[in-house]
Short mmCIF file of C-alpha atoms and ligand atoms in Angstrom, two decimals:
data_model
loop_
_atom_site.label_atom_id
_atom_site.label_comp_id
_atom_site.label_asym_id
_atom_site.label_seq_id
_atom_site.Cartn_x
_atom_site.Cartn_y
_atom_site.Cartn_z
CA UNK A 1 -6.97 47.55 90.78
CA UNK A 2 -10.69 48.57 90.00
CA UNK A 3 -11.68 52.17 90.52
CA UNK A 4 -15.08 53.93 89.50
CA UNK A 5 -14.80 56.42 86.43
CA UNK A 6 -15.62 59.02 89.14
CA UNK A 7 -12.03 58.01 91.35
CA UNK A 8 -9.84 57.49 88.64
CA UNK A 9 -10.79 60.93 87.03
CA UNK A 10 -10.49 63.16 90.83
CA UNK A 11 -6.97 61.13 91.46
CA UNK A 12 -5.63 62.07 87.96
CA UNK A 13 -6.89 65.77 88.18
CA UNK A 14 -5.56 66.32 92.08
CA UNK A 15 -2.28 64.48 90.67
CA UNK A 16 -1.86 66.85 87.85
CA UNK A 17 -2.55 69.62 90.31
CA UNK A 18 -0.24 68.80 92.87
CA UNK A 19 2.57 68.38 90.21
CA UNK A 20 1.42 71.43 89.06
CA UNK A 21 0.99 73.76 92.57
CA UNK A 22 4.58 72.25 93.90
CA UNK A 23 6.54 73.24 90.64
CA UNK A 24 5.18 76.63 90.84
CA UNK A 25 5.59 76.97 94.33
CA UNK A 26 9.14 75.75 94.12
CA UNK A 27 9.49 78.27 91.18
CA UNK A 28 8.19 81.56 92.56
CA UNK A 29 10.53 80.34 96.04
CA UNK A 30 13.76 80.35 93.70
CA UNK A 31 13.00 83.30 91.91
CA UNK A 32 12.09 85.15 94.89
CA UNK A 33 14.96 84.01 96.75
CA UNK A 34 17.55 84.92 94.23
CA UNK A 35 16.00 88.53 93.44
CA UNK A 36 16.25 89.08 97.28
CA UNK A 37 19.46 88.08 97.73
CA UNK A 38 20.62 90.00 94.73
CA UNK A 39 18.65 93.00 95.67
CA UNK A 40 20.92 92.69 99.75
CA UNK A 41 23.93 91.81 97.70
CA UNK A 42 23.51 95.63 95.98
CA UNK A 43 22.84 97.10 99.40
CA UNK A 44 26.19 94.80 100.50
CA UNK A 45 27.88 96.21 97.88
CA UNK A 46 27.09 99.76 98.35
CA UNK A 47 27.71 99.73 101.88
CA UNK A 48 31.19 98.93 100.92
CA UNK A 49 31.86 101.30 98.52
CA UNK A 50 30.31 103.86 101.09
CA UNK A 51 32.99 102.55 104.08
CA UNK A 52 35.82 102.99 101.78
CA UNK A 53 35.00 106.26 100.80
CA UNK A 54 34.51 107.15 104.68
CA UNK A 55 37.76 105.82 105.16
CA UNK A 56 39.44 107.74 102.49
CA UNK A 57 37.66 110.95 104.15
CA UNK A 58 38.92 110.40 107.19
CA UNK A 59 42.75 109.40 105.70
CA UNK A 60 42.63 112.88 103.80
CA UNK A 61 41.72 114.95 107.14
CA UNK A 62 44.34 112.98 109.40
CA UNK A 63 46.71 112.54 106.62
CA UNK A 64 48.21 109.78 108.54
CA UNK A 65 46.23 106.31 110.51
CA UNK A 66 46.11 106.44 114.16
CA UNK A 67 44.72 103.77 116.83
CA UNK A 68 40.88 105.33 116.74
CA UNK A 69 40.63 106.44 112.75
CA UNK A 70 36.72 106.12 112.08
CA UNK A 71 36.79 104.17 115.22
CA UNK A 72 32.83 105.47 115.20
CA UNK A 73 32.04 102.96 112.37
CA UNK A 74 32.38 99.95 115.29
CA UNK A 75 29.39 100.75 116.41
CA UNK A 76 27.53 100.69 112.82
CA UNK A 77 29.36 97.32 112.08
CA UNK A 78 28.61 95.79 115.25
CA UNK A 79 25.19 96.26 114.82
CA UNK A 80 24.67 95.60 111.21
CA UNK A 81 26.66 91.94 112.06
CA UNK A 82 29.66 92.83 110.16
CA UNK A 83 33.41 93.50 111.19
CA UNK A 84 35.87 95.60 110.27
CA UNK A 85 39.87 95.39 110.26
CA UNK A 86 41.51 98.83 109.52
CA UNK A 87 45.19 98.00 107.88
CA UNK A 88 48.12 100.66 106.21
CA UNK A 89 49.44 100.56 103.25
CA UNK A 90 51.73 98.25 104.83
CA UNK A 91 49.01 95.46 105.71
CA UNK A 92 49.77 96.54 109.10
CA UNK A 93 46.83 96.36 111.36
CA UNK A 94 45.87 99.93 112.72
CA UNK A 95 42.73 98.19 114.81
CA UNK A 96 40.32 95.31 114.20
CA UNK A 97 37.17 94.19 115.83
CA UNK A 98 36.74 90.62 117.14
CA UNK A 99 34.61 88.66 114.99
CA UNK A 100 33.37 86.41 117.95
CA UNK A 101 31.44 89.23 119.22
CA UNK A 102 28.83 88.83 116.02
CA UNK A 103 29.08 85.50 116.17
CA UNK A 104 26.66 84.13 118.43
CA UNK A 105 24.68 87.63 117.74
CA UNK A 106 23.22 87.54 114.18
CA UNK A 107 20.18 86.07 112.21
CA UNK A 108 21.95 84.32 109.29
CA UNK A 109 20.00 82.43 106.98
CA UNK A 110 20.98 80.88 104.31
CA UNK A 111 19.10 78.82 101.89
CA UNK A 112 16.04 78.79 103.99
CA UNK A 113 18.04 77.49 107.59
CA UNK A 114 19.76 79.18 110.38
CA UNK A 115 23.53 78.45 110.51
CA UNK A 116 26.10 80.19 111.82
CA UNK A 117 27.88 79.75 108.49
CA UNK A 118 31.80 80.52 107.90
CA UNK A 119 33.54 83.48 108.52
CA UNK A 120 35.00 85.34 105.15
CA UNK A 121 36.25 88.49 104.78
CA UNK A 122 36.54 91.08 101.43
CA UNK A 123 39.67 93.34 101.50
CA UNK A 124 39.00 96.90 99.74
CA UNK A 125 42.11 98.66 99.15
CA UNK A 126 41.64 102.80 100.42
CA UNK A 127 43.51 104.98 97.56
CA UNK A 128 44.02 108.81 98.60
CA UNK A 129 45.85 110.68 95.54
CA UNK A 130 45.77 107.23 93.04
CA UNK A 131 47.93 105.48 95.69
CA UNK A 132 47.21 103.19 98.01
CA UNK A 133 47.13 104.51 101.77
CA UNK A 134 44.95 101.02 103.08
CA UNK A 135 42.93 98.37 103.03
CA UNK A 136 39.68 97.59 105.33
CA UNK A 137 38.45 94.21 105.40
CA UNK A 138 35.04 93.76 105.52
CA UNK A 139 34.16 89.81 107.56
CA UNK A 140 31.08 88.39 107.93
CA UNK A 141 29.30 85.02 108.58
CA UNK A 142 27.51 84.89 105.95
CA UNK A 143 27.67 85.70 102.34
CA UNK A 144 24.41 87.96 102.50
CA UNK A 145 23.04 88.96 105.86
CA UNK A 146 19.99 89.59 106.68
CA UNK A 147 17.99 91.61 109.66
CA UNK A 148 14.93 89.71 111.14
CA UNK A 149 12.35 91.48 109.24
CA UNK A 150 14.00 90.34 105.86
CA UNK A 151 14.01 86.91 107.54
CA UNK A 152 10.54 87.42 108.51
CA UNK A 153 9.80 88.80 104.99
CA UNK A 154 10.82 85.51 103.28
CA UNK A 155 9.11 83.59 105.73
CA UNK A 156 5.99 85.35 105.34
CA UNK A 157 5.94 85.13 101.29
CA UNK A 158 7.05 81.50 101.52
CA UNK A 159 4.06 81.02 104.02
CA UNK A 160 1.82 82.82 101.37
CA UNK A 161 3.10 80.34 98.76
CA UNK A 162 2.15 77.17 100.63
CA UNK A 163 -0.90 78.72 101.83
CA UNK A 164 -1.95 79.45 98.27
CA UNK A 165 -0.86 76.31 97.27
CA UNK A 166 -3.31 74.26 99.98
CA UNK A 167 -6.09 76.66 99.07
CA UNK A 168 -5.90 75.81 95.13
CA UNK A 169 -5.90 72.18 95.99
CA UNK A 170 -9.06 72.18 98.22
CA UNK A 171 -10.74 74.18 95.51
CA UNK A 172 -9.87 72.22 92.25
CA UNK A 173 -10.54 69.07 94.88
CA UNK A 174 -13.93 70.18 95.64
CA UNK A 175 -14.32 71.19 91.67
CA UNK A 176 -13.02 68.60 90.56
CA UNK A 177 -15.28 65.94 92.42
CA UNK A 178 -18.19 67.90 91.30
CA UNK A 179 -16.95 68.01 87.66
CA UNK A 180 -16.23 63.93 87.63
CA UNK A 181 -19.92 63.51 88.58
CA UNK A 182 -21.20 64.64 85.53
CA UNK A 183 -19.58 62.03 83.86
CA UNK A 184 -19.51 59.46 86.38
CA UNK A 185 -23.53 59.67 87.07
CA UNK A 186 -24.71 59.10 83.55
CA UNK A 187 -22.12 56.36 83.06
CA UNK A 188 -23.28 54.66 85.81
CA UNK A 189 -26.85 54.91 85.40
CA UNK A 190 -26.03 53.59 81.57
CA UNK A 191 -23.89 50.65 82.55
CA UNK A 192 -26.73 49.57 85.45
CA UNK A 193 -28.62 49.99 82.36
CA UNK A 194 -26.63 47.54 80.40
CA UNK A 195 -26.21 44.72 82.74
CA UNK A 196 -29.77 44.78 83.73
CA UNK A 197 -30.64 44.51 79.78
CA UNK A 198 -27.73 41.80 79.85
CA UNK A 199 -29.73 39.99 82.86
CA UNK A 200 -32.44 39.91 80.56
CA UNK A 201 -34.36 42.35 81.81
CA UNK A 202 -35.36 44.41 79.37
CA UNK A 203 -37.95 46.76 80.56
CA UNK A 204 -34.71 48.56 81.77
CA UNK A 205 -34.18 52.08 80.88
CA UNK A 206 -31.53 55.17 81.46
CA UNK A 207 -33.43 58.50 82.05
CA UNK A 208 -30.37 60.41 82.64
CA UNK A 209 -29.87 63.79 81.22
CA UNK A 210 -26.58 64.80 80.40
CA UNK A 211 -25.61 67.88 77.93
CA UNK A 212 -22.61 65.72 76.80
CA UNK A 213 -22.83 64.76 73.92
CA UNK A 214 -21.51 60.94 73.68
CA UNK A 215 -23.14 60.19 76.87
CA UNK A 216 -26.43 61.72 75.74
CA UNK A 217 -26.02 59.41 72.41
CA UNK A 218 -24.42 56.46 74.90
CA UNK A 219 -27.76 56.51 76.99
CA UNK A 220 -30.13 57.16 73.89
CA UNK A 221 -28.44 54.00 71.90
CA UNK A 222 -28.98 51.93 75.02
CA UNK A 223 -32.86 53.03 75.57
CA UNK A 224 -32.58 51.96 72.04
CA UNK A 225 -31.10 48.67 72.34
CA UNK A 226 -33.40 48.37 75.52
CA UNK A 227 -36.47 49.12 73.00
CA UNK A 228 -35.12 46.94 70.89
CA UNK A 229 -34.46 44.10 72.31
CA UNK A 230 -37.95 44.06 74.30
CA UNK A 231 -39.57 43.83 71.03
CA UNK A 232 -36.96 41.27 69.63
CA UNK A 233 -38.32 39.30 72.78
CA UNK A 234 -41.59 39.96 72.41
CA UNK A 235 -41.48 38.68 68.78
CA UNK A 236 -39.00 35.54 69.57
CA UNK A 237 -42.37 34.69 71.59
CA UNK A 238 -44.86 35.39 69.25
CA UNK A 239 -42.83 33.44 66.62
CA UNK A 240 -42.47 30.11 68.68
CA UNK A 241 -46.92 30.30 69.62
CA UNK A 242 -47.19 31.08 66.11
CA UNK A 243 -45.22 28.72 64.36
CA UNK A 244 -46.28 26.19 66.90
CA UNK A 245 -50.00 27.27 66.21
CA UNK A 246 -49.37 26.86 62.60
CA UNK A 247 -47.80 23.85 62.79
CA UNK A 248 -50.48 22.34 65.27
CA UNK A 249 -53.39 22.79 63.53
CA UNK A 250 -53.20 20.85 59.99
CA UNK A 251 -50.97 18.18 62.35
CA UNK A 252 -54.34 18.02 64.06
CA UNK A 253 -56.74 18.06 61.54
CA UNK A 254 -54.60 15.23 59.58
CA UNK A 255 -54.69 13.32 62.89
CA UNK A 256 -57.97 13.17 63.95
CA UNK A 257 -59.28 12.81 60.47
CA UNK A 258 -56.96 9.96 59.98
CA UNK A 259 -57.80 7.96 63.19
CA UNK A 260 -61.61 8.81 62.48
CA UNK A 261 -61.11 7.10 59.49
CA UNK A 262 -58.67 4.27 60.66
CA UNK A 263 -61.26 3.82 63.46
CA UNK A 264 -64.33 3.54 60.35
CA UNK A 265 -65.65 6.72 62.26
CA UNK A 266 -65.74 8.08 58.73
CA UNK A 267 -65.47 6.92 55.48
CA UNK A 268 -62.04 7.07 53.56
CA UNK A 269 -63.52 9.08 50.27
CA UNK A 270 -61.52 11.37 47.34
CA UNK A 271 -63.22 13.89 49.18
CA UNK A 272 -61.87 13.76 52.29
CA UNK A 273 -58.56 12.39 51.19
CA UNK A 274 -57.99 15.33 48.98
CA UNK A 275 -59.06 17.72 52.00
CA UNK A 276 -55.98 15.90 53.80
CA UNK A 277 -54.08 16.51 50.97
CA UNK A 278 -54.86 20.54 50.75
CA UNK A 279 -53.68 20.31 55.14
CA UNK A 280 -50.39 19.00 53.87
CA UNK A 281 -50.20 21.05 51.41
CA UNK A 282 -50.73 24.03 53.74
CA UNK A 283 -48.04 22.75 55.86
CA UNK A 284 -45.69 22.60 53.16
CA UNK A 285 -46.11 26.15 51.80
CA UNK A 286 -45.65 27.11 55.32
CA UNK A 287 -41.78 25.32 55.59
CA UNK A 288 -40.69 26.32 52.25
CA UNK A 289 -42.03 30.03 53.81
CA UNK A 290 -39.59 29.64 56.92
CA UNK A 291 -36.82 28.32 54.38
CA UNK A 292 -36.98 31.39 52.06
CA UNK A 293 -37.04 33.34 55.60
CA UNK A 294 -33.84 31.50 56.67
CA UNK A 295 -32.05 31.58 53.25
CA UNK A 296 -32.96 35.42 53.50
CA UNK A 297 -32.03 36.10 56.13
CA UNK A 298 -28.48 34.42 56.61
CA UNK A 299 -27.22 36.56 53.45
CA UNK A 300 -27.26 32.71 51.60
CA UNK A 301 -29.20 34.26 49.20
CA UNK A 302 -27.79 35.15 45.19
CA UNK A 303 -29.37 37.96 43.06
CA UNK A 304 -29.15 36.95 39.46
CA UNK A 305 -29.08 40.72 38.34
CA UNK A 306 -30.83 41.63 35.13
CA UNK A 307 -32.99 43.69 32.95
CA UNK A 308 -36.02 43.61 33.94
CA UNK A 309 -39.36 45.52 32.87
CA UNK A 310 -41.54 45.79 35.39
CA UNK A 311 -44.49 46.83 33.16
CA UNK A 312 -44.09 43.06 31.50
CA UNK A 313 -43.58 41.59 34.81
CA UNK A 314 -46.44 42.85 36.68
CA UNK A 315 -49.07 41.48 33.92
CA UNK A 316 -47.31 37.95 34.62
CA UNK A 317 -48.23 38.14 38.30
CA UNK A 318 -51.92 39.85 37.19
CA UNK A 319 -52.37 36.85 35.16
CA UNK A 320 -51.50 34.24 37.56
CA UNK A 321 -53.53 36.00 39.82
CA UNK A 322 -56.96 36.63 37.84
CA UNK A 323 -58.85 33.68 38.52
CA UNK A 324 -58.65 33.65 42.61
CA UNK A 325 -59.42 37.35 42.05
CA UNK A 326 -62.65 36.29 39.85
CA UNK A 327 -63.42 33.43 42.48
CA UNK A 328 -63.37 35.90 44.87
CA UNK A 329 -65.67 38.31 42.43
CA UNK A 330 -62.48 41.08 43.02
CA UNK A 331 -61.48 43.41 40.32
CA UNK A 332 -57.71 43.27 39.45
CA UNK A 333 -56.88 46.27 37.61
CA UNK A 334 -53.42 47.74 36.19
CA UNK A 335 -52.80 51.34 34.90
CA UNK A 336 -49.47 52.74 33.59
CA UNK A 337 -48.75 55.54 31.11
CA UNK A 338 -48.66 54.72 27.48
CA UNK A 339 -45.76 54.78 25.78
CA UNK A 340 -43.02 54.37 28.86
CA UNK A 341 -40.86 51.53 29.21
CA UNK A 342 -40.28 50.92 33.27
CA UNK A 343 -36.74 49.03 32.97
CA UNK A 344 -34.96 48.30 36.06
CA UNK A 345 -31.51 46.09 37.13
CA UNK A 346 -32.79 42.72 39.09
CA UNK A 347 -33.81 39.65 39.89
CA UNK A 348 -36.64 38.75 37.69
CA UNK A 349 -37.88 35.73 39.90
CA UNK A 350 -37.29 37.46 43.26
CA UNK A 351 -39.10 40.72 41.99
CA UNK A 352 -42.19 38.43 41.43
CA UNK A 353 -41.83 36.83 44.39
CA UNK A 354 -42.24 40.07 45.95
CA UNK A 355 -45.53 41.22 43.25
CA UNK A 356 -47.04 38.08 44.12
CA UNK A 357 -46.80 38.58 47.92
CA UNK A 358 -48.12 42.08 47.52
CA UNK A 359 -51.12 41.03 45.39
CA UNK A 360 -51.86 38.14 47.13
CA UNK A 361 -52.46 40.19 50.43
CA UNK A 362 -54.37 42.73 48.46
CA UNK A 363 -57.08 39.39 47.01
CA UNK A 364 -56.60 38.25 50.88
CA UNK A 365 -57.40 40.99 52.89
CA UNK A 366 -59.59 42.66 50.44
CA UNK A 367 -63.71 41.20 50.78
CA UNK A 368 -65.74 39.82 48.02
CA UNK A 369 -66.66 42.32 45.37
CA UNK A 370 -63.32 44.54 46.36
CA UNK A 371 -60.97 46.02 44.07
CA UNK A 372 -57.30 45.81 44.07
CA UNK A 373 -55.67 48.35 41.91
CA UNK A 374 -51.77 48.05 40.62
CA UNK A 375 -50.26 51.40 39.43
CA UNK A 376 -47.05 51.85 37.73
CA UNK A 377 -45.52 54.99 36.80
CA UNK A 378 -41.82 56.62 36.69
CA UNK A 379 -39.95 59.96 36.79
CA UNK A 380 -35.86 60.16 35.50
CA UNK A 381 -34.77 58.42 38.08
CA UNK A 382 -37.45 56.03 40.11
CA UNK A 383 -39.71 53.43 39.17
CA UNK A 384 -43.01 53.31 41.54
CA UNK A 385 -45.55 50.22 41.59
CA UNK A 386 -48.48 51.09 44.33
CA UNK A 387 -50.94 47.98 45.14
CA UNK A 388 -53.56 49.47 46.44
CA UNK A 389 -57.00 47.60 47.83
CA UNK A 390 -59.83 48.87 49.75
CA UNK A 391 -59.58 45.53 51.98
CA UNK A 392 -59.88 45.23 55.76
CA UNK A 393 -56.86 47.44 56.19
CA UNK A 394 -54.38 46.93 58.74
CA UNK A 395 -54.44 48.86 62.07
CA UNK A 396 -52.40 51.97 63.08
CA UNK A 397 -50.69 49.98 66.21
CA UNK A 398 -50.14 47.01 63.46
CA UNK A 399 -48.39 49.50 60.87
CA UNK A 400 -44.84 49.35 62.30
CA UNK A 401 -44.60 45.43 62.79
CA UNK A 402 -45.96 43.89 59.56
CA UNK A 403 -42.57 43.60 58.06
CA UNK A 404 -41.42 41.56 61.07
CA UNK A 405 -41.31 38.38 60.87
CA UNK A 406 -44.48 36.00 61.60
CA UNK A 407 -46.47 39.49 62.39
CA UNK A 408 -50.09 38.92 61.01
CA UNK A 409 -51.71 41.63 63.57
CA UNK A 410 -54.62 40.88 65.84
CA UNK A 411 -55.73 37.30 66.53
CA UNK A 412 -59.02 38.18 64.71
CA UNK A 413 -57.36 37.73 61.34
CA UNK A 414 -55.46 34.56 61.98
CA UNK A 415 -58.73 33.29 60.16
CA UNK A 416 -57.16 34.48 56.99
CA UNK A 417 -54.85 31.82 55.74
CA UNK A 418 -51.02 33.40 56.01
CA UNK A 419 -48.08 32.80 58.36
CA UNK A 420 -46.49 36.40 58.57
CA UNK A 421 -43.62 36.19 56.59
CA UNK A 422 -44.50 37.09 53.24
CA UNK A 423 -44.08 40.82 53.65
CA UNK A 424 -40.73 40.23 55.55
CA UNK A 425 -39.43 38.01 52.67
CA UNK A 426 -40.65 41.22 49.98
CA UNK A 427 -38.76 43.37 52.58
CA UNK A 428 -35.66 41.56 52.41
CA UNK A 429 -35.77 41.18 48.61
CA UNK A 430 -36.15 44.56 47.72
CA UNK A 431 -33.42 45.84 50.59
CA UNK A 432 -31.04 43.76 48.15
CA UNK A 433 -31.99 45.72 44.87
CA UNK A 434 -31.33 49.41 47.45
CA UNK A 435 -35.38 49.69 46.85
CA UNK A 436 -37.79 50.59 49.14
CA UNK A 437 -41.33 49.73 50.63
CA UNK A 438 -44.20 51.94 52.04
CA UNK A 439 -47.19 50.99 53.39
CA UNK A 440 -50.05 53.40 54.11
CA UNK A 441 -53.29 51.94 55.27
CA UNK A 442 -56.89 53.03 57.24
CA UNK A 443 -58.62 49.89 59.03
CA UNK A 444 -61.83 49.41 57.12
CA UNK A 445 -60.99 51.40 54.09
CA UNK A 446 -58.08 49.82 52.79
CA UNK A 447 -54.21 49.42 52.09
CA UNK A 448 -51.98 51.38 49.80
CA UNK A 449 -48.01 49.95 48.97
CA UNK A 450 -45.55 51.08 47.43
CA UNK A 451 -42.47 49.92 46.22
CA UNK A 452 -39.79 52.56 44.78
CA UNK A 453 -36.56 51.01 42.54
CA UNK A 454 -33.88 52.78 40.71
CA UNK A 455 -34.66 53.09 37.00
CA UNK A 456 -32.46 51.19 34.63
CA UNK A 457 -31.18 54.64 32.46
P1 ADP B 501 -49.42 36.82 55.79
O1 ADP B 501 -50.14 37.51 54.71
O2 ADP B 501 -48.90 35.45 55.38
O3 ADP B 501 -50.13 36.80 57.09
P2 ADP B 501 -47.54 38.95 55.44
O4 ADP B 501 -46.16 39.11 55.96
O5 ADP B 501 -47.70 38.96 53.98
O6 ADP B 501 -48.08 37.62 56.08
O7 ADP B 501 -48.42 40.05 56.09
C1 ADP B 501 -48.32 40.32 57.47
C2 ADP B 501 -49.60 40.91 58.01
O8 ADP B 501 -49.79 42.24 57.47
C3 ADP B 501 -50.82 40.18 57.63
O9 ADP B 501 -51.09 39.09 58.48
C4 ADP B 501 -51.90 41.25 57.72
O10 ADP B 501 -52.30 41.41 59.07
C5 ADP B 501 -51.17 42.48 57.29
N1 ADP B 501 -51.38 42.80 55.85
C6 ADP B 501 -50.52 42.62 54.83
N2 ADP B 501 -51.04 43.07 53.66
C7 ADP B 501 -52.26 43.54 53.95
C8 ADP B 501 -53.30 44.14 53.17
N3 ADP B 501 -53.20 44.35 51.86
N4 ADP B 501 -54.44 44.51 53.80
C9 ADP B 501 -54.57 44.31 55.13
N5 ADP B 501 -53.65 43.77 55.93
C10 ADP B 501 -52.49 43.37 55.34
#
């Protein structure tokens, strides 16, 4: 059976409360009952004691029974529902009243019902002078009797009961159908939320306000998800028109040079050839790009860890570097304190991959006569490398996507050879050593990164 959150939360609280309400109700009924009937037992009991002691009065005056000794009481009996039966001390009946004539008369009620219940009678022995002159018997109908106004009395608290009873229901009903919306609402705005993110749909959001605090983190992880998975979408997109752009234009290139020259449009020369030859080149760089990517990314990837000095490492990477930087008339400089050794647990080749990406943007994005500075320093515990260029720069709106995959900002510098993935693969390689990457960065003034790892002690 399928019930809303809201349902299954009112049924279980108006359960609870109606198991609740009865067993009290039945509770206070019992205990009220028995302390009343106690409380007329006492007066019963009393009213005894008080008959036999009239009796006795009556047997010391007369000093014998006759036919009307404390024939008066009758009337007291008769309409109190009781009867009396005067005997001697011979069980000899002096007078007795007819018990039919309270039969039909009185209010009995027992447990709750009128019955006319079973006649019983107590004997109480009269003693004058420690002997025994008599013995009234006390009968009644019913073991405790009561007057209509203790009827009325029990009615009216029982009434009370149930009454209260109803009234707590409807209450805690109301309260608790207002309570089980708070939790209900959210939940349902959050689940609509879900399935229409689920449908694909992922402009979807939950602006519900709750001061609970796992739906408030429920609906914030969703927006989240929601946020997430828009951009995830957004960059599944960009991916396939990039890598399809990519991939497209050397094809192209190749092809229309090729059937130029298969056509004798143009002459097949080194020249030309060896353009080709750079286009296929291109293209390769590009798939052994997407491969590190995919090796990366599916956790395939081994860290050979060891000691590495970064100092020593960074000069590699200069050096490999110097002559595009001199092509491109940029100065490549690297400063570190004297005398410090900056040792750190690793992956020699995968750190330079990393260095190379890094300085390979800066000689990219920096123009001719630029300057691309590499700083290394350390404190007890970190090892810092900043790259820092006063290149192109990378725009504010740009900042939080160039470690995404294929991400190479606005259109304008797609003129810049790249395919977006070399700052993911850094990224990825440097989350496996627990080290970090920042990137600061003005558009027009230039780029600053840096990359923190735990010093080797
Ligand atoms: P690629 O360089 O192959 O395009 P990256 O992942 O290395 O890919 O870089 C992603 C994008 O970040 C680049 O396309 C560029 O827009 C931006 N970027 C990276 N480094 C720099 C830099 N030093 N200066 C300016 N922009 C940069």
């Amino acid at each position: 059976m399928k019930h809303s959150i809201r349902r299954r939360l009112s049924l279980i609280i108006i359960f609870c409360l109606v198991v609740a309400v009865s067993l009290s109700a039945v509770l206070i009924n019992v205990t009220i009952n028995n302390t009343f009937n106690k409380y007329m037992e006492d007066i019963q009991n009393k009213r005894n004691a008080r008959l036999v002691e009239y009796f006795q009065q009556i047997y010391k005056s007369d000093g014998k029974w006759s036919a009307t000794s404390g024939e008066e009481m009758k009337h007291e009996a008769y309409m109190s529902d009781y009867c009396l039966t005067l005997l001697d001390g011979n069980r000899k009946v002096v007078w007795e009243m007819d018990h039919n004539d309270i039969k039909f008369k009185n209010h009995m009620m027992l447990n709750g019902k009128e019955e006319k219940g079973v006649y019983n009678t107590s004997s109480f022995a009269i003693d004058v002078n420690e002997k025994t002159v008599g013995y009234i018997l006390v009968g009644q109908y019913s073991s405790v009797l009561l007057t209509k106004e203790d009827i009325s009395f029990k009615t009216e608290i029982n009434k009370s009961i149930a009454f209260s009873g109803v009234l707590t229901l409807l209450i805690v009903a109301i309260i608790s159908l207002i309570l089980s919306k708070q939790f209900s609402e959210p939940i349902k705005a959050v689940s609509n939320t879900s399935v229409n993110l689920s449908r694909g749909n992922y402009d979807s959001r939950s602006n519900i306000k709750s001061n609970i605090e796992e739906i408030r983190n429920l609906t914030e992880s969703i927006n989240s998800l929601g946020e997430k998975l828009n951009s995830q979408d957004l960059l599944r997109k960009r991916l396939i028109s990039d890598i399809s752009h990519e991939i497209r234009t050397p094809l192209n290139v190749l092809q229309n040079n090729l059937e130029a020259m298969i056509d004798g449009i143009i002459p097949v020369s080194t020249d030309k050839l060896n353009n080709l030859n750079d286009e296929v080149i291109r293209f390769g760089k590009l798939l052994n790009n997407l491969n590190t990517l995919k090796e990366i990314e599916s956790d395939e990837i081994l860290i050979n860890l060891g000691l590495v000095n970064m100092g020593e490492l960074l000069s590699s990477v200069i050096g490999d570097f110097s002559i595009e930087a001199t092509e491109k008339n940029i100065q490549l400089v690297m400063t570190k304190e004297d005398k410090k050794e900056f040792m750190v647990l690793g992956d020699y080749d995968k750190l330079k991959q990393v260095f190379i990406n890094l300085i390979s943007n800066g000689i990219k994005f920096t123009n001719i006569n630029g300057i691309v500075e590499i700083n290394i320093s350390s404190d007890i515990n970190i090892v810092k490398i900043q790259i820092k260029d006063n290149g192109i720069g990378i725009k504010k709106e740009d900042l939080t996507f160039i470690f995404e995959r294929m991400y190479r900002g606005d259109k304008s510098r797609h003129k810049i050879e790249g395919s977006g993935i070399g700052l993911t693969i850094a990224k990825k390689i440097l989350a496996l050593h627990s080290a970090t990457i920042d990137v600061e960065s003005k558009e027009n003034k230039g780029t600053t990164f840096t990359v923190s790892i735990s010093k080797h002690k």
